[in-house]
Amino acid sequence: MTANPHYPHLFEPLKVGPLTLPNRILMGSMHTGLESAPGGHAKLAAFYAERAAGGTALLVTGAFAPNMEGNLSPARETMIDEDDRDAHRVIPQAVHDAGGRILLQLLHAGRYSKHPNAVAPSALRAPINKVTPRALETAEVERTVEDFVRGAVLAREAGYDGVEIMGSEGYLISQFLCLRTNQRSDAWGGPLAQRLRFATEIVRRVRERCGRDFVIQYRLSVLDLVEGGLSGDEIITVARAVEAAGADILNSGIGWHEARIPTIAHAVPRGAFAWATRRVKQAVGIPLIASNRINAPEIAEDIIARGDADMVSLARPMLADAEFANKAKAGDRAGINICFACNQACLDQIFVRGIANCLVNPRAGRETELVYAPVKKKKRIAVVGGGPAGLSCAAVAAERGHEVTLYDRASELGGQFNLAKVIPGKQEFGESVAYYAERLRRAGVKTMLGTTPGEVELAGHDEVVLATGIDPRRPDIAGIDHPKVAGYMDILSGRVRPGPRVAILGAGGIGFDTALYLVEGQGKAQSDPVAFAEHWGIVKDAASVGGLAAEAPKAAKPEHQITLLKRSTTPFGATLGLTTGWTLRIELARAGVQMLGGVTYNRIDDAGVHVTVDGAERVIEADTVIVCAGQEPNRALVGALEARGKRPHLIGGAKLAAELDAKRAMLEGAQLAAAL
Ligand code: FAD
Ligand code: NAP
Ligand code: SF4
């Protein structure tokens, strides 16, 4: 067989237990929220089948618990009886019909369970959970092992090719492994050799009961990132024991959920943890999978070519592009919709018990309802504005068969994404713009940059879509025209260089981002794995407990002294992403950014910003005052179009600026285009 000319290592077949996989791409386990939704199994079947048809060699389902105690939430997401088994059958069937292979993930949440019957090795509450678990009795530990075995047997009967046993991220198996959470005095606690028995007994008995023609993938925490976690040497001991117990392949997990170090958010450089996988790979004989922030084929290829791992796991990137593998195989890098790790439409949704979708691919998780059918009647469509809303709308409308012209007054496509991409960690927003630009080109969209169309020109189209975005709000504060006042666009575009003392008015997403931009400069910690590790105190020394430095890393002295101001009294950062906002708050606190809420703005003058807070007047001394006070919709064209009898469609910021984000903008664009 000749090697793939584009990514030769990624597309080399791999033997995993009884299977020979056609490539090295795994779709990692991801909770989608469909697991317990009405009709969820059929929707999951469509979701996974699309990814299998997209060339992914092996897929892993979201988490299913082997018993009710192990359920993550009160909703039933289990593999515990014949009913579960029968409901699941459609999933492996659909994947097999699409030419793929799929494993069921068995996960016992232990002390991360959000229901009152949570259990754990010891009755120790997790810092990220309100529920204190009950310690399992010795006989219950034995029973729990058997529950995993039953789950695997049922998965096999349902038609799955194997199971992934979830042994990482701080769930029950991790909890047994570490002294942090296992303080038992019976044979399941004590020295590591006893603490790891829970993991090895599960693997050994699943192998015994399910036979050799059933894949056992074990997800190993290759880096715990918590105090009292395992050292690198201990992780190797666990890996070898799991291999000896009968696992076919190891997947890797990075960091417990309670770790205070980002592991998958956009603050993490691509492929940042491959070194931790490499350490284990050198110690075992079975294949090993690298994971976390592997979102492009060249990153995946390098990891395998360097020998850091045998396979790569992509989870969110499979939401962003179901055809990732086929496109990579064909060398169509420009055609891949890149996941930029925002977590906004996927993980953040799961935390509020929603359905996982994708910001850059609104169809993900909506496969059965957002259908882009070919048009019956071709229309001439004008889309004004090439930000996320306009890009998404123009691409889908043209792909469906309409004749689309996209106008933007700017000289480049992307709208506000061109500002977002200068924020440390958001560099990849630029990739999304490039991807959509390429999609427009392929779909034959006529793109008119540097063009502000008039109503006469627009009225000649069958449909007009206004995706003209927003205008930054200029609050009515005395002195707002003072020369030291700048808008966030002035700062982020580099038009204005701020002085050493900065006051930021407004602490929404853009206020926080602007502060981060000022304290982090080039964002090296978000793009370079070595700088990232230093920044967060991660050490590679295999003897270090949990992979953490003994001392907290020191923050570099920031160039600016920043005060973030807002009028409301809600906690700072409350509007940021659930799974990413905490990182931003840590970053700004480390850089000494002051935060002052509940203020009334009185005036801006040579001294700075005069505010009243708690009834007292204060001056926030500032050389530069940056306004990040939200936005107003830009609907300048509406009146003139309506005067000509045209009723334009409004999407994104042009429709509603409040609570606007790119997730809503792209979704509205796609939904409108699907309906036109
Ligand atoms: P816009 O992106 O504003 O695009 C409007 C387009 O219309 C522009 O290109 C403009 O040039 C064009 N236009 C306007 N009027 C005309 C006209 N008359 N003729 C022709 N063209 C016209 N969102 C998130 O979801 N996650 C984030 O992490 C995030 N980070 C951000 C960070 C920063 C620093 C900024 C500034 C924004 C961020 N956003 C983020 C917000 C996100 O970028 C916006 O919600 C999104 O861009 C809105 O999309 P839109 O298409 O409605 O409008
Ligand atoms: P925003 O989140 O709505 O925040 C606006 C800020 O301005 C608030 O702090 C508000 O706080 C203040 N404000 C509003 N009206 C004001 C007025 N008249 N005078 C003074 N202050 C005023 O908007 P944004 O920061 O501009 O962000 C725009 C959108 O982009 C957001 O909705 C967000 O979803 C998206 N975004 C997301 C991210 C992300 O990381 N997910 C990052 C950036 C942007 P007070 O009313 O308390 O003063
Ligand atoms: Fe990736 Fe964001 Fe899409 Fe989630 S929502 S898959 S993080 S791009």
Short mmCIF file of C-alpha atoms in Angstrom, two decimals, residues 335-631:
data_model
loop_
_atom_site.label_atom_id
_atom_site.label_comp_id
_atom_site.label_asym_id
_atom_site.label_seq_id
_atom_site.Cartn_x
_atom_site.Cartn_y
_atom_site.Cartn_z
CA GLY A 335 -11.50 22.65 3.39
CA ILE A 336 -11.34 21.66 7.07
CA ASN A 337 -13.51 23.65 9.46
CA ILE A 338 -11.19 24.13 12.42
CA CYS A 339 -12.41 23.89 16.02
CA PHE A 340 -10.89 26.86 17.83
CA ALA A 341 -11.53 25.50 21.32
CA CYS A 342 -14.00 28.14 22.47
CA ASN A 343 -16.21 25.55 24.25
CA GLN A 344 -19.15 27.91 23.79
CA ALA A 345 -21.55 25.71 21.87
CA CYS A 346 -20.31 22.35 23.10
CA LEU A 347 -18.94 21.99 26.63
CA ASP A 348 -20.58 25.12 28.01
CA GLN A 349 -23.93 23.79 26.80
CA ILE A 350 -23.41 20.43 28.42
CA PHE A 351 -22.80 22.10 31.78
CA VAL A 352 -26.24 23.67 31.61
CA ARG A 353 -27.72 20.37 30.41
CA GLY A 354 -28.17 21.55 26.85
CA ILE A 355 -27.28 19.80 23.61
CA ALA A 356 -23.71 20.09 22.30
CA ASN A 357 -23.47 21.95 19.02
CA CYS A 358 -20.61 23.82 17.46
CA LEU A 359 -20.07 27.54 17.03
CA VAL A 360 -18.34 27.17 13.67
CA ASN A 361 -20.58 24.34 12.45
CA PRO A 362 -24.19 24.97 13.47
CA ARG A 363 -25.31 21.61 12.03
CA ALA A 364 -23.38 19.61 14.61
CA GLY A 365 -25.85 17.97 16.97
CA ARG A 366 -28.68 19.20 14.73
CA GLU A 367 -28.07 16.69 11.94
CA THR A 368 -31.70 15.68 11.76
CA GLU A 369 -33.23 19.17 11.93
CA LEU A 370 -30.88 21.65 10.21
CA VAL A 371 -30.82 20.21 6.72
CA TYR A 372 -29.23 22.07 3.82
CA ALA A 373 -31.36 20.72 0.98
CA PRO A 374 -30.69 21.73 -2.63
CA VAL A 375 -32.97 24.63 -3.69
CA LYS A 376 -35.96 24.12 -5.95
CA LYS A 377 -35.97 27.72 -7.17
CA LYS A 378 -32.70 29.60 -7.54
CA LYS A 379 -32.77 33.14 -6.14
CA ARG A 380 -30.43 36.11 -6.33
CA ILE A 381 -29.41 36.83 -2.76
CA ALA A 382 -27.42 39.77 -1.40
CA VAL A 383 -25.71 39.32 1.95
CA VAL A 384 -24.39 42.56 3.43
CA GLY A 385 -21.66 41.97 6.00
CA GLY A 386 -18.97 39.31 6.00
CA GLY A 387 -18.73 38.68 9.74
CA PRO A 388 -19.67 35.30 11.23
CA ALA A 389 -23.39 35.75 10.51
CA GLY A 390 -22.92 36.79 6.89
CA LEU A 391 -20.23 34.19 6.18
CA SER A 392 -22.36 31.38 7.50
CA CYS A 393 -25.45 32.56 5.62
CA ALA A 394 -23.68 33.15 2.31
CA ALA A 395 -21.89 29.78 2.39
CA VAL A 396 -25.00 27.71 3.07
CA ALA A 397 -27.22 29.66 0.67
CA ALA A 398 -24.74 29.30 -2.19
CA GLU A 399 -24.08 25.64 -1.47
CA ARG A 400 -27.80 25.03 -1.65
CA GLY A 401 -27.78 26.49 -5.17
CA HIS A 402 -28.65 30.17 -4.80
CA GLU A 403 -26.75 32.92 -6.59
CA VAL A 404 -25.15 34.85 -3.74
CA THR A 405 -23.29 38.16 -3.59
CA LEU A 406 -21.58 39.06 -0.33
CA TYR A 407 -20.68 42.70 0.34
CA ASP A 408 -18.42 44.01 3.06
CA ARG A 409 -17.23 47.55 3.47
CA ALA A 410 -14.00 46.27 5.02
CA SER A 411 -11.06 45.13 2.95
CA GLU A 412 -11.14 41.62 4.45
CA LEU A 413 -13.78 39.12 5.46
CA GLY A 414 -14.36 38.18 9.10
CA GLY A 415 -15.99 41.17 10.81
CA GLN A 416 -15.20 41.25 14.51
CA PHE A 417 -13.29 37.97 14.26
CA ASN A 418 -10.45 40.09 12.91
CA LEU A 419 -10.33 41.85 16.28
CA ALA A 420 -10.91 38.68 18.28
CA LYS A 421 -7.94 36.96 16.62
CA VAL A 422 -5.43 39.33 18.25
CA ILE A 423 -6.54 38.25 21.73
CA PRO A 424 -4.10 35.73 23.25
CA GLY A 425 -5.60 32.27 22.72
CA LYS A 426 -7.99 33.41 20.00
CA GLN A 427 -5.46 33.37 17.17
CA GLU A 428 -7.35 30.50 15.57
CA PHE A 429 -10.44 32.65 15.00
CA GLY A 430 -8.48 33.74 11.93
CA GLU A 431 -8.48 30.15 10.68
CA SER A 432 -12.22 30.12 10.81
CA VAL A 433 -12.38 33.19 8.61
CA ALA A 434 -9.97 31.59 6.13
CA TYR A 435 -12.07 28.42 6.07
CA TYR A 436 -15.30 30.31 5.39
CA ALA A 437 -13.61 32.44 2.72
CA GLU A 438 -12.55 29.24 0.99
CA ARG A 439 -16.06 27.81 1.29
CA LEU A 440 -17.50 30.93 -0.32
CA ARG A 441 -15.00 30.66 -3.15
CA ARG A 442 -15.87 27.02 -3.79
CA ALA A 443 -19.60 27.70 -3.64
CA GLY A 444 -19.25 30.47 -6.21
CA VAL A 445 -20.21 33.39 -3.96
CA LYS A 446 -19.39 36.71 -5.56
CA THR A 447 -17.46 38.56 -2.85
CA MET A 448 -17.35 42.35 -3.02
CA LEU A 449 -14.89 43.67 -0.44
CA GLY A 450 -14.36 47.35 0.27
CA THR A 451 -17.94 47.87 -0.93
CA THR A 452 -20.84 49.53 0.85
CA PRO A 453 -23.84 48.70 -1.31
CA GLY A 454 -26.67 51.21 -1.65
CA GLU A 455 -30.35 50.39 -1.49
CA VAL A 456 -30.70 50.71 -5.27
CA GLU A 457 -28.12 48.03 -5.90
CA LEU A 458 -29.59 45.80 -3.20
CA ALA A 459 -33.18 46.18 -4.32
CA GLY A 460 -32.30 44.27 -7.49
CA HIS A 461 -31.94 41.04 -5.52
CA ASP A 462 -34.71 38.59 -4.67
CA GLU A 463 -33.63 38.54 -1.03
CA VAL A 464 -31.46 40.90 1.01
CA VAL A 465 -29.77 39.72 4.17
CA LEU A 466 -28.38 42.35 6.52
CA ALA A 467 -25.51 40.94 8.54
CA THR A 468 -24.02 44.35 9.18
CA GLY A 469 -23.16 43.65 12.80
CA ILE A 470 -22.84 46.30 15.46
CA ASP A 471 -21.54 49.72 16.39
CA PRO A 472 -19.70 49.95 19.71
CA ARG A 473 -21.75 51.80 22.33
CA ARG A 474 -20.43 55.20 23.34
CA PRO A 475 -21.86 55.81 26.79
CA ASP A 476 -23.15 59.22 27.74
CA ILE A 477 -20.49 60.17 30.28
CA ALA A 478 -19.13 63.70 30.73
CA GLY A 479 -15.68 63.86 29.13
CA ILE A 480 -16.25 60.86 26.81
CA ASP A 481 -14.61 62.94 24.05
CA HIS A 482 -11.44 63.50 26.09
CA PRO A 483 -8.32 62.63 24.02
CA LYS A 484 -7.39 59.87 26.48
CA VAL A 485 -10.60 57.95 25.67
CA ALA A 486 -10.30 55.16 23.11
CA GLY A 487 -12.64 52.44 21.88
CA TYR A 488 -11.67 48.77 22.11
CA MET A 489 -11.45 48.69 18.33
CA ASP A 490 -8.77 51.44 18.43
CA ILE A 491 -6.71 49.44 20.90
CA LEU A 492 -7.10 45.98 19.35
CA SER A 493 -6.44 47.22 15.83
CA GLY A 494 -3.25 48.92 17.06
CA ARG A 495 -4.45 52.41 16.10
CA VAL A 496 -4.00 53.64 19.68
CA ARG A 497 -1.22 52.65 22.06
CA PRO A 498 -2.42 52.83 25.67
CA GLY A 499 -0.41 54.55 28.40
CA PRO A 500 0.86 52.77 31.51
CA ARG A 501 -2.31 53.32 33.60
CA VAL A 502 -5.45 52.04 31.93
CA ALA A 503 -9.09 52.15 33.00
CA ILE A 504 -11.48 49.89 31.12
CA LEU A 505 -15.16 50.86 31.19
CA GLY A 506 -17.21 47.69 30.92
CA ALA A 507 -16.33 44.16 31.98
CA GLY A 508 -18.15 41.91 29.53
CA GLY A 509 -16.35 39.49 27.23
CA ILE A 510 -14.66 42.31 25.35
CA GLY A 511 -13.57 44.19 28.49
CA PHE A 512 -11.91 41.01 29.79
CA ASP A 513 -10.36 40.24 26.42
CA THR A 514 -8.97 43.74 26.08
CA ALA A 515 -7.42 43.49 29.55
CA LEU A 516 -5.88 40.12 28.64
CA TYR A 517 -4.53 41.57 25.41
CA LEU A 518 -2.80 44.30 27.40
CA VAL A 519 -1.29 42.00 30.03
CA GLU A 520 -0.33 39.04 27.84
CA GLY A 521 1.14 40.81 24.83
CA GLN A 522 1.93 38.26 22.13
CA GLY A 523 0.13 35.41 23.89
CA LYS A 524 3.19 33.17 23.95
CA ALA A 525 1.73 31.07 26.78
CA GLN A 526 -1.27 30.35 24.55
CA SER A 527 0.70 29.34 21.48
CA ASP A 528 3.96 27.77 22.63
CA PRO A 529 3.73 24.52 24.66
CA VAL A 530 6.96 25.23 26.57
CA ALA A 531 5.88 28.73 27.57
CA PHE A 532 2.43 27.36 28.44
CA ALA A 533 3.90 24.75 30.80
CA GLU A 534 6.10 27.37 32.51
CA HIS A 535 3.22 29.80 32.78
CA TRP A 536 0.96 27.30 34.52
CA GLY A 537 3.59 25.51 36.63
CA ILE A 538 3.51 22.16 34.82
CA VAL A 539 6.73 20.15 35.12
CA LYS A 540 7.93 17.24 33.02
CA ASP A 541 10.01 15.66 35.80
CA ALA A 542 8.53 12.14 36.11
CA ALA A 543 8.97 12.22 39.89
CA SER A 544 6.82 15.31 40.44
CA VAL A 545 3.49 14.65 42.13
CA GLY A 546 0.60 15.40 39.79
CA GLY A 547 3.04 16.92 37.27
CA LEU A 548 2.99 20.19 39.21
CA ALA A 549 5.82 22.52 40.16
CA ALA A 550 6.54 22.74 43.89
CA GLU A 551 5.96 26.50 43.83
CA ALA A 552 3.29 28.50 42.05
CA PRO A 553 4.71 30.18 38.95
CA LYS A 554 5.63 33.84 39.28
CA ALA A 555 3.79 36.34 37.13
CA ALA A 556 5.85 38.66 34.96
CA LYS A 557 5.41 42.35 35.77
CA PRO A 558 2.70 43.61 33.39
CA GLU A 559 3.35 46.60 31.17
CA HIS A 560 0.07 48.24 32.18
CA GLN A 561 -1.65 48.89 35.48
CA ILE A 562 -5.26 48.10 34.64
CA THR A 563 -8.56 48.78 36.40
CA LEU A 564 -11.66 47.05 35.07
CA LEU A 565 -14.86 48.95 35.93
CA LYS A 566 -18.53 48.15 35.69
CA ARG A 567 -21.78 49.53 37.00
CA SER A 568 -23.49 46.31 38.02
CA THR A 569 -22.70 44.49 41.24
CA THR A 570 -22.78 40.94 39.83
CA PRO A 571 -19.51 38.99 40.14
CA PHE A 572 -16.85 39.89 37.60
CA GLY A 573 -16.68 37.44 34.74
CA ALA A 574 -20.19 36.06 35.29
CA THR A 575 -20.95 36.46 31.58
CA LEU A 576 -17.82 34.64 30.42
CA GLY A 577 -17.86 31.06 29.18
CA LEU A 578 -18.53 28.53 31.95
CA THR A 579 -15.54 26.39 31.10
CA THR A 580 -13.16 29.13 29.96
CA GLY A 581 -14.01 32.18 32.06
CA TRP A 582 -12.18 30.94 35.15
CA THR A 583 -8.90 30.82 33.24
CA LEU A 584 -9.32 34.43 32.23
CA ARG A 585 -10.10 35.46 35.80
CA ILE A 586 -6.95 33.69 37.05
CA GLU A 587 -4.84 35.36 34.34
CA LEU A 588 -6.07 38.85 35.15
CA ALA A 589 -5.76 38.34 38.91
CA ARG A 590 -2.17 37.17 38.46
CA ALA A 591 -1.40 40.26 36.42
CA GLY A 592 -2.72 42.45 39.23
CA VAL A 593 -5.73 43.78 37.30
CA GLN A 594 -7.99 45.66 39.73
CA MET A 595 -11.74 45.08 39.41
CA LEU A 596 -14.27 47.55 40.70
CA GLY A 597 -18.00 46.93 40.34
CA GLY A 598 -21.06 48.90 41.39
CA VAL A 599 -19.62 52.17 40.09
CA THR A 600 -21.41 55.25 38.76
CA TYR A 601 -19.37 57.04 36.12
CA ASN A 602 -19.28 60.79 36.92
CA ARG A 603 -16.80 62.17 34.40
CA ILE A 604 -13.54 61.62 32.57
CA ASP A 605 -10.81 64.29 32.70
CA ASP A 606 -7.04 64.73 32.79
CA ALA A 607 -6.85 62.84 36.09
CA GLY A 608 -8.74 59.79 34.89
CA VAL A 609 -12.23 58.43 35.56
CA HIS A 610 -14.24 59.93 38.41
CA VAL A 611 -16.64 57.39 39.85
CA THR A 612 -18.94 57.03 42.81
CA VAL A 613 -18.78 53.71 44.54
CA ASP A 614 -20.51 52.83 47.83
CA GLY A 615 -21.58 56.48 48.10
CA ALA A 616 -18.02 57.82 47.97
CA GLU A 617 -16.31 59.62 45.09
CA ARG A 618 -13.07 58.17 43.79
CA VAL A 619 -10.71 58.90 40.96
CA ILE A 620 -9.37 55.98 38.97
CA GLU A 621 -6.16 57.51 37.69
CA ALA A 622 -5.64 56.65 34.06
CA ASP A 623 -3.58 57.70 31.07
CA THR A 624 -5.92 55.83 28.75
CA VAL A 625 -9.62 55.08 29.20
CA ILE A 626 -10.87 52.23 27.02
CA VAL A 627 -14.59 51.94 26.36
CA CYS A 628 -15.90 48.35 26.26
CA ALA A 629 -19.50 49.21 27.05
CA GLY A 630 -21.35 46.84 24.76
CA GLN A 631 -22.83 47.48 21.35
#
